Amino acid sequence: MNKLTERLNKNRFGLLFVFFVFGIMLATQFRLTRQMPTTFSSERAVLLARQVATAEKKHKELLLEVDELRKKIANLTEEQGHLKTYQDTLVKYQILAGTVAVEGRGVEVTLDDAKKPLTVDENPNLYVIHDEDVLLVLNELRAAGAEVLGINGERVTAMTEIRCIGPTILMNKTKRIAAPFVIQAIGNPNSLRSALMMPGGVYDQLKDFVTINIKNADKIQIKAATPPDLGFLKEGDK
Amino acid sequence: MKAEKIPYTLLVVSLIVGFLLTVQIRVSRELVNAPPLERSFELTARLKNLSAEIEGLMEEKNSLSQKINLLEKGGKTAEDALLAEINKNRFWAGASIAHGPGIKVVLNNPPGFGIKSSLFNVRDEDLNNLLNELKAAGAEGISVNGQRVTAITEIRMAGSKIVVNTKAIYPPYEVLAVGDPEQLKTSLENGIIATFREWQMEVTIFKEKNIILPAYSEALEFTYAKPQEAK
């Protein structure tokens, strides 16, 4: 018994050192293993990215095909005298529904995060674009008689949501848009502009916090939206 | 140095340390290469939404092709096909009556403090935020106090009143949304509703089996917007 104690005493520093290293390694490893479930294998990520790319390609092709078919319908309607009276009605509902790409005069409102350098005591959160800022501009443009709205060419429909995530906007579920955000409004440029520039209006509310720029545009182009995904909504009242 | 002088304990400990070291190096190398899990969530969600849109586009393609066939036949057949196409777009635009399951949200100003509390009265931005939440949660059709929400529907203060589709509306505000009732309700309760309650506004959400949405009834006049010409 005494012999063992003696030997342990002799090796004390060696043992201390070894156990010290051992402890650190165990702790690190424990932490790493805990982190593991928050990442996933890179092969799966590559596979997923490839699937997304394929879907995007297919999506793009279908959009073109659908666009062609709609144009064909317009042409066929044009050719037949007795259908001509319906043409205007169809176009009106297509524009409101967002099923046809449109162009026209209007204004473009460019929004971006503030470019000014912030001092330490300023809250950076105040100087980036929020959902509310975009909603505010859209709403004001609607009230001023905008006929069609878009953001960076993507159509704003009745059910378009605006989600500002980091430096991007997510809209229409699949469209991710990068800053600067150009909110496009087709309509009377003067009415639209003066509504935004009203004293105490949208421009005044936003200009101290974010970069906002309003300019008239002669030819704004806004894409068609994809057909709405309707699983619950049905036509009629029963 | 003689072999028997090395203590067994040290040997065992060294072995374990060596083993740990190997495992650790392997694990950390894998960690560096693997993308964060959130990114895979994002990709999965994107794929799901894209697939839904692709499905919608395929349906639309079939529907349009069918109508082209009928239009080519001319006469009454062509007329019916065109009318069907008009009705479809009208329905999608929110310009016809529609129905389905969903939720009813009733929102009212804070009770009884008179003028003092008007700071926390329901404002246009509250309704716009609420609508944005509903849209993000997958609402398929929405109305506010009998006014259908379309792509050009404004919800805006005019003095102390709120105006929707150029019509003044008054509290309590009743927002109807057709969509998955559970999903719509949950997403509101996990977010914006708490803020409303904090401001003492009265909010109630009802799940409904069948909601009837009115049609947008303003005259449609597009003076500036024209369909893009074929390139």
CSV table of C-alpha atoms in Angstrom, one decimal:
chain,number,residue,atom,x,y,z
A,1,MET,CA,0.0,0.0,0.0
A,2,ASN,CA,2.8,2.4,1.0
A,3,LYS,CA,4.7,1.5,-2.1
A,4,LEU,CA,1.8,2.4,-4.4
A,5,THR,CA,1.4,5.8,-2.7
A,6,GLU,CA,5.0,6.4,-3.1
A,7,ARG,CA,4.9,5.7,-6.8
A,8,LEU,CA,1.9,7.8,-7.4
A,9,ASN,CA,3.6,10.7,-5.6
A,10,LYS,CA,6.6,10.4,-7.9
A,11,ASN,CA,4.4,10.5,-11.0
A,12,ARG,CA,2.1,13.2,-9.7
A,13,PHE,CA,3.0,15.9,-12.2
A,14,GLY,CA,3.0,13.6,-15.1
A,15,LEU,CA,-0.4,12.3,-14.3
A,16,LEU,CA,-1.8,15.7,-13.6
A,17,PHE,CA,-0.7,16.8,-17.0
A,18,VAL,CA,-2.1,13.8,-18.8
A,19,PHE,CA,-5.5,14.1,-17.1
A,20,PHE,CA,-5.5,17.8,-17.8
A,21,VAL,CA,-5.1,17.2,-21.5
A,22,PHE,CA,-7.5,14.3,-21.4
A,23,GLY,CA,-10.2,16.5,-19.8
A,24,ILE,CA,-9.9,19.3,-22.4
A,25,MET,CA,-10.1,16.8,-25.2
A,26,LEU,CA,-13.2,15.2,-23.7
A,27,ALA,CA,-14.9,18.6,-23.3
A,28,THR,CA,-14.1,19.7,-26.9
A,29,GLN,CA,-15.3,16.5,-28.3
A,30,PHE,CA,-18.5,16.6,-26.4
A,31,ARG,CA,-19.1,20.1,-27.7
A,32,LEU,CA,-18.4,19.1,-31.3
A,33,THR,CA,-20.6,16.0,-31.1
A,34,ARG,CA,-23.4,18.2,-29.8
A,35,GLN,CA,-22.9,20.5,-32.8
A,36,MET,CA,-23.2,17.7,-35.3
A,37,PRO,CA,-27.0,17.5,-35.6
A,38,THR,CA,-27.1,21.2,-36.7
A,39,THR,CA,-25.2,20.4,-39.9
A,40,PHE,CA,-25.8,17.8,-42.5
A,41,SER,CA,-23.9,15.9,-45.0
A,42,SER,CA,-22.5,17.8,-47.9
A,43,GLU,CA,-23.6,15.1,-50.4
A,44,ARG,CA,-27.2,15.6,-49.4
A,45,ALA,CA,-26.8,19.4,-49.8
A,46,VAL,CA,-25.3,19.0,-53.3
A,47,LEU,CA,-28.2,16.6,-54.2
A,48,LEU,CA,-30.8,19.1,-52.9
A,49,ALA,CA,-29.2,22.0,-54.7
A,50,ARG,CA,-29.2,20.0,-57.9
A,51,GLN,CA,-32.9,19.3,-57.5
A,52,VAL,CA,-33.7,22.9,-56.9
A,53,ALA,CA,-31.7,23.9,-60.0
A,54,THR,CA,-33.7,21.3,-62.1
A,55,ALA,CA,-37.0,22.6,-60.7
A,56,GLU,CA,-36.0,26.2,-61.5
A,57,LYS,CA,-35.2,25.3,-65.1
A,58,LYS,CA,-38.5,23.5,-65.5
A,59,HIS,CA,-40.3,26.4,-63.8
A,60,LYS,CA,-38.8,28.9,-66.3
A,61,GLU,CA,-39.7,26.8,-69.3
A,62,LEU,CA,-43.3,26.4,-68.2
A,63,LEU,CA,-43.6,30.1,-67.6
A,64,LEU,CA,-42.5,30.8,-71.2
A,65,GLU,CA,-44.9,28.1,-72.5
A,66,VAL,CA,-47.9,29.5,-70.6
A,67,ASP,CA,-47.0,33.0,-71.8
A,68,GLU,CA,-47.0,31.7,-75.4
A,69,LEU,CA,-50.4,30.0,-74.9
A,70,ARG,CA,-51.9,33.2,-73.5
A,71,LYS,CA,-50.7,35.2,-76.5
A,72,LYS,CA,-52.2,32.6,-78.8
A,73,ILE,CA,-55.5,33.0,-77.1
A,74,ALA,CA,-55.3,36.7,-77.6
A,75,ASN,CA,-54.5,36.3,-81.3
A,76,LEU,CA,-57.4,33.8,-81.8
A,77,THR,CA,-59.7,36.2,-80.1
A,78,GLU,CA,-58.5,39.0,-82.3
A,79,GLU,CA,-59.2,37.0,-85.4
A,80,GLN,CA,-62.8,36.2,-84.6
A,81,GLY,CA,-65.1,39.2,-84.9
A,82,HIS,CA,-67.7,38.0,-82.5
A,83,LEU,CA,-65.1,37.5,-79.7
A,84,LYS,CA,-63.6,41.0,-80.0
A,85,THR,CA,-66.0,42.5,-77.4
A,86,TYR,CA,-64.6,40.1,-74.8
A,87,GLN,CA,-61.0,40.9,-75.4
A,88,ASP,CA,-60.9,44.0,-73.2
A,89,THR,CA,-62.6,42.2,-70.3
A,90,LEU,CA,-60.2,39.3,-70.4
A,91,VAL,CA,-57.2,41.7,-70.4
A,92,LYS,CA,-58.5,43.7,-67.5
A,93,TYR,CA,-59.0,40.6,-65.3
A,94,GLN,CA,-55.6,39.3,-66.4
A,95,ILE,CA,-53.9,42.5,-65.4
A,96,LEU,CA,-55.6,42.5,-62.0
A,97,ALA,CA,-54.9,38.8,-61.4
A,98,GLY,CA,-51.3,39.2,-62.5
A,99,THR,CA,-51.5,36.6,-65.2
A,100,VAL,CA,-50.1,38.8,-67.9
A,101,ALA,CA,-46.8,40.6,-68.1
A,102,VAL,CA,-47.4,44.4,-68.2
A,103,GLU,CA,-45.5,47.6,-69.1
A,104,GLY,CA,-46.3,51.3,-68.8
A,105,ARG,CA,-45.3,54.6,-67.3
A,106,GLY,CA,-45.1,55.2,-63.6
A,107,VAL,CA,-42.7,55.7,-60.8
A,108,GLU,CA,-39.9,53.6,-59.3
A,109,VAL,CA,-39.1,53.9,-55.6
A,110,THR,CA,-35.6,52.6,-54.7
A,111,LEU,CA,-35.2,51.5,-51.1
A,112,ASP,CA,-31.9,50.4,-49.5
A,113,ASP,CA,-30.4,50.2,-46.1
A,114,ALA,CA,-28.9,53.4,-44.8
A,115,LYS,CA,-25.4,54.1,-46.2
A,116,LYS,CA,-24.3,56.5,-43.4
A,117,PRO,CA,-21.7,55.3,-40.9
A,118,LEU,CA,-23.4,54.7,-37.6
A,119,THR,CA,-22.0,55.9,-34.2
A,120,VAL,CA,-21.7,53.4,-31.4
A,121,ASP,CA,-24.9,54.5,-29.6
A,122,GLU,CA,-27.1,54.2,-32.7
A,123,ASN,CA,-29.3,51.1,-33.1
A,124,PRO,CA,-28.4,49.6,-36.5
A,125,ASN,CA,-31.8,47.9,-36.6
A,126,LEU,CA,-33.4,51.3,-37.3
A,127,TYR,CA,-31.4,51.8,-40.4
A,128,VAL,CA,-32.3,48.6,-42.4
A,129,ILE,CA,-35.3,48.0,-44.5
A,130,HIS,CA,-38.2,46.3,-42.8
A,131,ASP,CA,-41.4,44.6,-44.1
A,132,GLU,CA,-43.3,47.6,-42.8
A,133,ASP,CA,-41.3,50.0,-44.9
A,134,VAL,CA,-42.1,48.1,-48.1
A,135,LEU,CA,-45.8,47.7,-47.1
A,136,LEU,CA,-46.0,51.4,-46.4
A,137,VAL,CA,-44.7,52.4,-49.9
A,138,LEU,CA,-46.9,49.8,-51.6
A,139,ASN,CA,-50.0,50.9,-49.7
A,140,GLU,CA,-49.4,54.6,-50.5
A,141,LEU,CA,-48.9,53.8,-54.2
A,142,ARG,CA,-52.2,51.8,-54.2
A,143,ALA,CA,-54.0,54.7,-52.6
A,144,ALA,CA,-52.6,57.0,-55.2
A,145,GLY,CA,-54.1,54.9,-58.0
A,146,ALA,CA,-51.3,52.6,-59.0
A,147,GLU,CA,-52.6,50.1,-61.6
A,148,VAL,CA,-49.9,47.4,-61.3
A,149,LEU,CA,-47.2,47.0,-58.7
A,150,GLY,CA,-43.9,45.1,-58.7
A,151,ILE,CA,-40.6,44.8,-56.9
A,152,ASN,CA,-37.5,44.3,-59.0
A,153,GLY,CA,-39.7,43.1,-61.8
A,154,GLU,CA,-41.6,40.5,-59.7
A,155,ARG,CA,-45.4,41.0,-59.7
A,156,VAL,CA,-47.2,42.1,-56.5
A,157,THR,CA,-50.5,40.2,-56.5
A,158,ALA,CA,-53.4,40.2,-54.1
A,159,MET,CA,-51.7,37.5,-52.0
A,160,THR,CA,-48.1,38.6,-52.2
A,161,GLU,CA,-46.3,38.6,-48.9
A,162,ILE,CA,-43.3,40.7,-48.1
A,163,ARG,CA,-40.6,39.2,-45.8
A,164,CYS,CA,-37.4,41.2,-45.3
A,165,ILE,CA,-34.8,38.6,-44.3
A,166,GLY,CA,-31.3,40.0,-43.8
A,167,PRO,CA,-30.3,41.9,-47.0
A,168,THR,CA,-33.1,40.3,-49.1
A,169,ILE,CA,-36.8,40.3,-49.5
A,170,LEU,CA,-38.7,37.0,-49.9
A,171,MET,CA,-41.9,37.4,-51.8
A,172,ASN,CA,-44.5,35.3,-53.6
A,173,LYS,CA,-43.1,32.3,-51.6
A,174,THR,CA,-40.3,31.5,-53.9
A,175,LYS,CA,-38.9,34.8,-55.1
A,176,ARG,CA,-35.8,36.1,-53.2
A,177,ILE,CA,-34.9,39.6,-54.1
A,178,ALA,CA,-31.6,41.3,-53.3
A,179,ALA,CA,-31.1,45.0,-52.3
A,180,PRO,CA,-31.5,47.6,-53.6
A,181,PHE,CA,-35.2,47.1,-53.8
A,182,VAL,CA,-37.0,48.9,-56.6
A,183,ILE,CA,-40.7,49.2,-56.0
A,184,GLN,CA,-42.3,49.7,-59.3
A,185,ALA,CA,-45.8,51.3,-59.8
A,186,ILE,CA,-47.5,51.7,-63.2
A,187,GLY,CA,-49.9,54.6,-63.1
A,188,ASN,CA,-50.0,58.4,-63.4
A,189,PRO,CA,-46.4,59.3,-62.5
A,190,ASN,CA,-47.4,62.7,-61.2
A,191,SER,CA,-50.1,61.5,-58.8
A,192,LEU,CA,-47.9,58.6,-57.6
A,193,ARG,CA,-44.9,60.9,-57.0
A,194,SER,CA,-46.8,63.6,-55.2
A,195,ALA,CA,-48.6,61.1,-53.0
A,196,LEU,CA,-45.2,59.8,-51.8
A,197,MET,CA,-43.7,63.3,-51.4
A,198,MET,CA,-46.6,64.8,-49.4
A,199,PRO,CA,-45.3,66.7,-46.3
A,200,GLY,CA,-45.1,64.2,-43.5
A,201,GLY,CA,-45.8,61.4,-46.0
A,202,VAL,CA,-43.9,58.3,-46.9
A,203,TYR,CA,-40.8,60.0,-48.1
A,204,ASP,CA,-40.5,62.1,-45.0
A,205,GLN,CA,-41.1,59.2,-42.8
A,206,LEU,CA,-38.4,57.0,-44.3
A,207,LYS,CA,-35.7,59.4,-45.5
A,208,ASP,CA,-34.0,59.8,-42.1
A,209,PHE,CA,-33.6,56.0,-41.7
A,210,VAL,CA,-33.1,54.4,-45.0
A,211,THR,CA,-32.0,55.3,-48.5
A,212,ILE,CA,-35.1,56.2,-50.5
A,213,ASN,CA,-35.1,57.5,-54.1
A,214,ILE,CA,-38.1,58.3,-56.2
A,215,LYS,CA,-38.0,58.7,-60.0
A,216,ASN,CA,-40.4,58.7,-62.8
A,217,ALA,CA,-40.0,56.0,-65.4
A,218,ASP,CA,-41.3,55.8,-68.9
A,219,LYS,CA,-41.3,52.1,-69.4
A,220,ILE,CA,-41.7,50.0,-66.4
A,221,GLN,CA,-41.9,46.2,-67.1
A,222,ILE,CA,-43.4,43.8,-64.6
A,223,LYS,CA,-43.5,40.0,-65.0
A,224,ALA,CA,-46.6,37.9,-64.7
A,225,ALA,CA,-47.1,36.0,-61.5
A,226,THR,CA,-47.4,32.2,-61.5
A,227,PRO,CA,-51.0,30.9,-61.2
A,228,PRO,CA,-52.2,31.0,-57.6
A,229,ASP,CA,-51.9,27.7,-55.6
A,230,LEU,CA,-55.6,27.4,-54.5
A,231,GLY,CA,-56.3,24.4,-52.3
A,232,PHE,CA,-59.1,26.0,-50.2
A,233,LEU,CA,-60.6,28.8,-52.2
A,234,LYS,CA,-63.5,27.9,-54.5
A,235,GLU,CA,-65.6,30.0,-56.8
A,236,GLY,CA,-69.1,31.1,-55.9
A,237,ASP,CA,-70.9,31.4,-52.6
A,238,LYS,CA,-71.4,27.7,-51.7
B,1,MET,CA,15.4,3.0,-20.5
B,2,LYS,CA,13.8,-0.3,-19.6
B,3,ALA,CA,10.4,-1.3,-20.9
B,4,GLU,CA,9.0,-2.4,-17.5
B,5,LYS,CA,9.6,1.0,-16.0
B,6,ILE,CA,6.8,2.6,-18.0
B,7,PRO,CA,3.7,2.6,-15.9
B,8,TYR,CA,0.6,0.8,-17.3
B,9,THR,CA,-1.6,3.6,-16.4
B,10,LEU,CA,0.3,6.0,-18.6
B,11,LEU,CA,0.1,3.5,-21.5
B,12,VAL,CA,-3.6,3.2,-21.2
B,13,VAL,CA,-4.1,6.9,-20.9
B,14,SER,CA,-1.9,7.6,-23.9
B,15,LEU,CA,-3.9,5.1,-26.0
B,16,ILE,CA,-7.2,6.8,-25.1
B,17,VAL,CA,-5.8,10.2,-25.8
B,18,GLY,CA,-4.5,9.1,-29.2
B,19,PHE,CA,-7.9,7.6,-30.0
B,20,LEU,CA,-9.7,10.7,-29.0
B,21,LEU,CA,-7.4,12.9,-31.0
B,22,THR,CA,-8.0,10.9,-34.2
B,23,VAL,CA,-11.8,10.9,-33.8
B,24,GLN,CA,-11.7,14.6,-33.1
B,25,ILE,CA,-9.7,15.5,-36.1
B,26,ARG,CA,-12.0,13.5,-38.3
B,27,VAL,CA,-15.2,15.1,-36.8
B,28,SER,CA,-13.9,18.6,-37.1
B,29,ARG,CA,-12.9,18.2,-40.7
B,30,GLU,CA,-16.4,16.9,-41.5
B,31,LEU,CA,-17.9,19.9,-39.7
B,32,VAL,CA,-15.9,22.4,-41.7
B,33,ASN,CA,-17.2,20.9,-45.0
B,34,ALA,CA,-20.8,20.5,-44.0
B,35,PRO,CA,-23.2,23.4,-44.8
B,36,PRO,CA,-25.3,24.6,-41.9
B,37,LEU,CA,-28.6,22.9,-41.4
B,38,GLU,CA,-30.6,26.1,-41.8
B,39,ARG,CA,-29.4,26.3,-45.4
B,40,SER,CA,-30.8,22.8,-46.1
B,41,PHE,CA,-34.2,23.9,-44.6
B,42,GLU,CA,-34.2,26.9,-46.9
B,43,LEU,CA,-33.4,24.7,-49.9
B,44,THR,CA,-36.1,22.1,-48.9
B,45,ALA,CA,-38.7,24.9,-48.5
B,46,ARG,CA,-37.7,26.4,-51.8
B,47,LEU,CA,-38.0,23.0,-53.6
B,48,LYS,CA,-41.4,22.5,-52.0
B,49,ASN,CA,-42.7,25.9,-53.1
B,50,LEU,CA,-41.2,25.5,-56.6
B,51,SER,CA,-42.9,22.1,-57.0
B,52,ALA,CA,-46.2,23.6,-56.1
B,53,GLU,CA,-45.7,26.4,-58.6
B,54,ILE,CA,-44.7,23.9,-61.3
B,55,GLU,CA,-47.8,21.9,-60.7
B,56,GLY,CA,-49.9,25.1,-61.0
B,57,LEU,CA,-48.2,26.0,-64.2
B,58,MET,CA,-48.8,22.6,-65.7
B,59,GLU,CA,-52.4,22.8,-64.9
B,60,GLU,CA,-52.6,26.3,-66.4
B,61,LYS,CA,-50.8,25.0,-69.5
B,62,ASN,CA,-53.4,22.2,-69.9
B,63,SER,CA,-56.3,24.6,-69.3
B,64,LEU,CA,-55.0,27.1,-71.9
B,65,SER,CA,-54.3,24.4,-74.4
B,66,GLN,CA,-57.8,23.1,-74.1
B,67,LYS,CA,-59.2,26.6,-74.6
B,68,ILE,CA,-57.1,27.1,-77.7
B,69,ASN,CA,-58.5,23.9,-79.2
B,70,LEU,CA,-62.0,25.2,-78.5
B,71,LEU,CA,-61.2,28.7,-79.8
B,72,GLU,CA,-59.9,27.2,-83.0
B,73,LYS,CA,-63.3,25.6,-83.6
B,74,GLY,CA,-64.9,29.0,-83.7
B,75,GLY,CA,-68.6,30.0,-83.2
B,76,LYS,CA,-70.4,29.3,-79.9
B,77,THR,CA,-67.7,26.9,-78.7
B,78,ALA,CA,-65.0,29.5,-79.0
B,79,GLU,CA,-67.2,32.0,-77.2
B,80,ASP,CA,-67.8,29.6,-74.2
B,81,ALA,CA,-64.1,28.9,-74.0
B,82,LEU,CA,-63.2,32.5,-73.9
B,83,LEU,CA,-65.8,33.2,-71.2
B,84,ALA,CA,-64.4,30.4,-69.1
B,85,GLU,CA,-60.9,31.9,-69.4
B,86,ILE,CA,-62.4,35.3,-68.4
B,87,ASN,CA,-64.1,33.8,-65.4
B,88,LYS,CA,-60.9,32.0,-64.3
B,89,ASN,CA,-58.9,35.2,-64.3
B,90,ARG,CA,-61.7,37.1,-62.6
B,91,PHE,CA,-61.8,34.5,-59.8
B,92,TRP,CA,-58.0,34.7,-59.4
B,93,ALA,CA,-58.1,38.5,-59.4
B,94,GLY,CA,-60.7,38.5,-56.5
B,95,ALA,CA,-63.4,40.1,-58.7
B,96,SER,CA,-65.9,37.3,-58.1
B,97,ILE,CA,-67.5,35.9,-55.0
B,98,ALA,CA,-65.5,33.0,-53.5
B,99,HIS,CA,-65.7,30.7,-50.5
B,100,GLY,CA,-63.8,28.2,-48.4
B,101,PRO,CA,-62.7,27.3,-44.9
B,102,GLY,CA,-60.5,29.8,-43.0
B,103,ILE,CA,-60.5,32.2,-40.1
B,104,LYS,CA,-62.3,35.3,-39.0
B,105,VAL,CA,-60.2,37.9,-37.1
B,106,VAL,CA,-62.1,40.5,-35.2
B,107,LEU,CA,-60.0,43.5,-34.1
B,108,ASN,CA,-61.3,46.4,-32.0
B,109,ASN,CA,-59.9,49.6,-30.5
B,110,PRO,CA,-58.8,49.4,-26.8
B,111,PRO,CA,-61.9,49.8,-24.7
B,112,GLY,CA,-63.1,52.9,-22.9
B,113,PHE,CA,-60.2,55.3,-22.2
B,114,GLY,CA,-61.6,57.9,-24.6
B,115,ILE,CA,-59.3,60.3,-26.4
B,116,LYS,CA,-56.2,59.3,-24.4
B,117,SER,CA,-56.1,55.8,-25.9
B,118,SER,CA,-56.6,56.8,-29.5
B,119,LEU,CA,-52.8,56.4,-29.9
B,120,PHE,CA,-53.4,52.7,-29.7
B,121,ASN,CA,-56.5,52.6,-31.8
B,122,VAL,CA,-56.3,50.2,-34.8
B,123,ARG,CA,-54.5,51.9,-37.6
B,124,ASP,CA,-54.0,51.2,-41.3
B,125,GLU,CA,-50.5,49.8,-40.7
B,126,ASP,CA,-51.9,47.3,-38.1
B,127,LEU,CA,-54.3,45.9,-40.7
B,128,ASN,CA,-51.6,45.9,-43.4
B,129,ASN,CA,-49.3,44.0,-41.1
B,130,LEU,CA,-52.0,41.6,-40.2
B,131,LEU,CA,-52.8,41.0,-43.9
B,132,ASN,CA,-49.1,40.5,-44.6
B,133,GLU,CA,-49.0,37.8,-41.9
B,134,LEU,CA,-52.1,36.1,-43.4
B,135,LYS,CA,-50.6,36.1,-46.9
B,136,ALA,CA,-47.3,34.7,-45.7
B,137,ALA,CA,-49.2,32.0,-43.9
B,138,GLY,CA,-50.8,30.9,-47.1
B,139,ALA,CA,-54.1,32.8,-47.2
B,140,GLU,CA,-55.8,32.4,-50.6
B,141,GLY,CA,-58.4,35.1,-50.4
B,142,ILE,CA,-59.0,38.0,-47.9
B,143,SER,CA,-61.6,40.6,-47.2
B,144,VAL,CA,-61.8,43.4,-44.7
B,145,ASN,CA,-65.2,44.6,-43.5
B,146,GLY,CA,-66.8,43.4,-46.7
B,147,GLN,CA,-64.1,44.8,-49.0
B,148,ARG,CA,-62.2,42.2,-51.0
B,149,VAL,CA,-58.4,42.5,-51.0
B,150,THR,CA,-57.0,42.6,-54.5
B,151,ALA,CA,-53.5,43.5,-55.9
B,152,ILE,CA,-54.5,47.2,-55.9
B,153,THR,CA,-56.5,47.4,-52.6
B,154,GLU,CA,-55.3,50.1,-50.3
B,155,ILE,CA,-55.9,50.1,-46.5
B,156,ARG,CA,-55.2,53.7,-45.5
B,157,MET,CA,-56.0,56.2,-42.9
B,158,ALA,CA,-58.0,59.2,-44.1
B,159,GLY,CA,-58.3,61.5,-41.0
B,160,SER,CA,-59.4,59.2,-38.2
B,161,LYS,CA,-61.1,56.7,-40.5
B,162,ILE,CA,-59.7,53.7,-42.4
B,163,VAL,CA,-60.5,53.5,-46.1
B,164,VAL,CA,-60.4,50.3,-48.1
B,165,ASN,CA,-61.1,50.2,-51.8
B,166,THR,CA,-62.0,53.9,-51.4
B,167,LYS,CA,-64.8,52.9,-48.9
B,168,ALA,CA,-64.6,54.1,-45.3
B,169,ILE,CA,-64.8,51.2,-42.8
B,170,TYR,CA,-65.4,51.3,-39.0
B,171,PRO,CA,-64.4,49.3,-36.0
B,172,PRO,CA,-64.8,46.5,-35.1
B,173,TYR,CA,-62.7,45.4,-38.0
B,174,GLU,CA,-63.5,42.0,-39.4
B,175,VAL,CA,-60.9,40.3,-41.5
B,176,LEU,CA,-61.9,37.1,-43.3
B,177,ALA,CA,-59.2,34.9,-44.7
B,178,VAL,CA,-59.7,31.6,-46.7
B,179,GLY,CA,-57.0,29.1,-46.3
B,180,ASP,CA,-55.9,26.3,-43.9
B,181,PRO,CA,-57.6,27.5,-40.6
B,182,GLU,CA,-55.1,25.8,-38.3
B,183,GLN,CA,-52.1,27.3,-40.1
B,184,LEU,CA,-53.5,30.8,-40.4
B,185,LYS,CA,-54.6,30.8,-36.7
B,186,THR,CA,-51.3,29.5,-35.4
B,187,SER,CA,-49.1,31.9,-37.4
B,188,LEU,CA,-51.1,34.9,-36.1
B,189,GLU,CA,-51.0,33.7,-32.5
B,190,ASN,CA,-47.3,33.1,-32.7
B,191,GLY,CA,-46.7,36.6,-33.9
B,192,ILE,CA,-48.7,39.8,-34.5
B,193,ILE,CA,-51.6,39.0,-32.1
B,194,ALA,CA,-49.4,39.3,-29.0
B,195,THR,CA,-48.4,42.8,-30.1
B,196,PHE,CA,-52.0,43.8,-30.6
B,197,ARG,CA,-53.0,42.5,-27.2
B,198,GLU,CA,-50.1,44.3,-25.6
B,199,TRP,CA,-51.6,47.5,-26.9
B,200,GLN,CA,-54.9,46.5,-25.3
B,201,MET,CA,-56.6,46.0,-28.6
B,202,GLU,CA,-59.4,43.5,-28.5
B,203,VAL,CA,-58.6,40.5,-30.8
B,204,THR,CA,-60.5,37.4,-31.4
B,205,ILE,CA,-59.8,34.6,-33.9
B,206,PHE,CA,-62.5,32.2,-35.0
B,207,LYS,CA,-61.8,29.1,-37.1
B,208,GLU,CA,-64.6,28.9,-39.7
B,209,LYS,CA,-65.7,25.9,-41.8
B,210,ASN,CA,-67.0,28.1,-44.6
B,211,ILE,CA,-66.3,31.8,-45.3
B,212,ILE,CA,-67.8,33.7,-48.1
B,213,LEU,CA,-65.7,36.4,-49.6
B,214,PRO,CA,-67.3,39.3,-51.5
B,215,ALA,CA,-66.2,40.3,-55.0
B,216,TYR,CA,-64.1,43.3,-55.7
B,217,SER,CA,-66.7,45.7,-57.1
B,218,GLU,CA,-64.7,48.8,-58.3
B,219,ALA,CA,-64.7,49.6,-62.0
B,220,LEU,CA,-61.5,48.4,-63.6
B,221,GLU,CA,-59.8,50.9,-65.7
B,222,PHE,CA,-56.2,50.5,-66.8
B,223,THR,CA,-55.0,53.6,-68.5
B,224,TYR,CA,-51.3,53.2,-68.1
B,225,ALA,CA,-50.7,49.4,-67.8
B,226,LYS,CA,-50.7,47.5,-71.0
B,227,PRO,CA,-49.8,43.8,-71.7
B,228,GLN,CA,-46.2,43.5,-72.8
B,229,GLU,CA,-45.9,43.1,-76.6
B,230,ALA,CA,-44.5,39.9,-77.9
B,231,LYS,CA,-40.7,40.3,-78.5
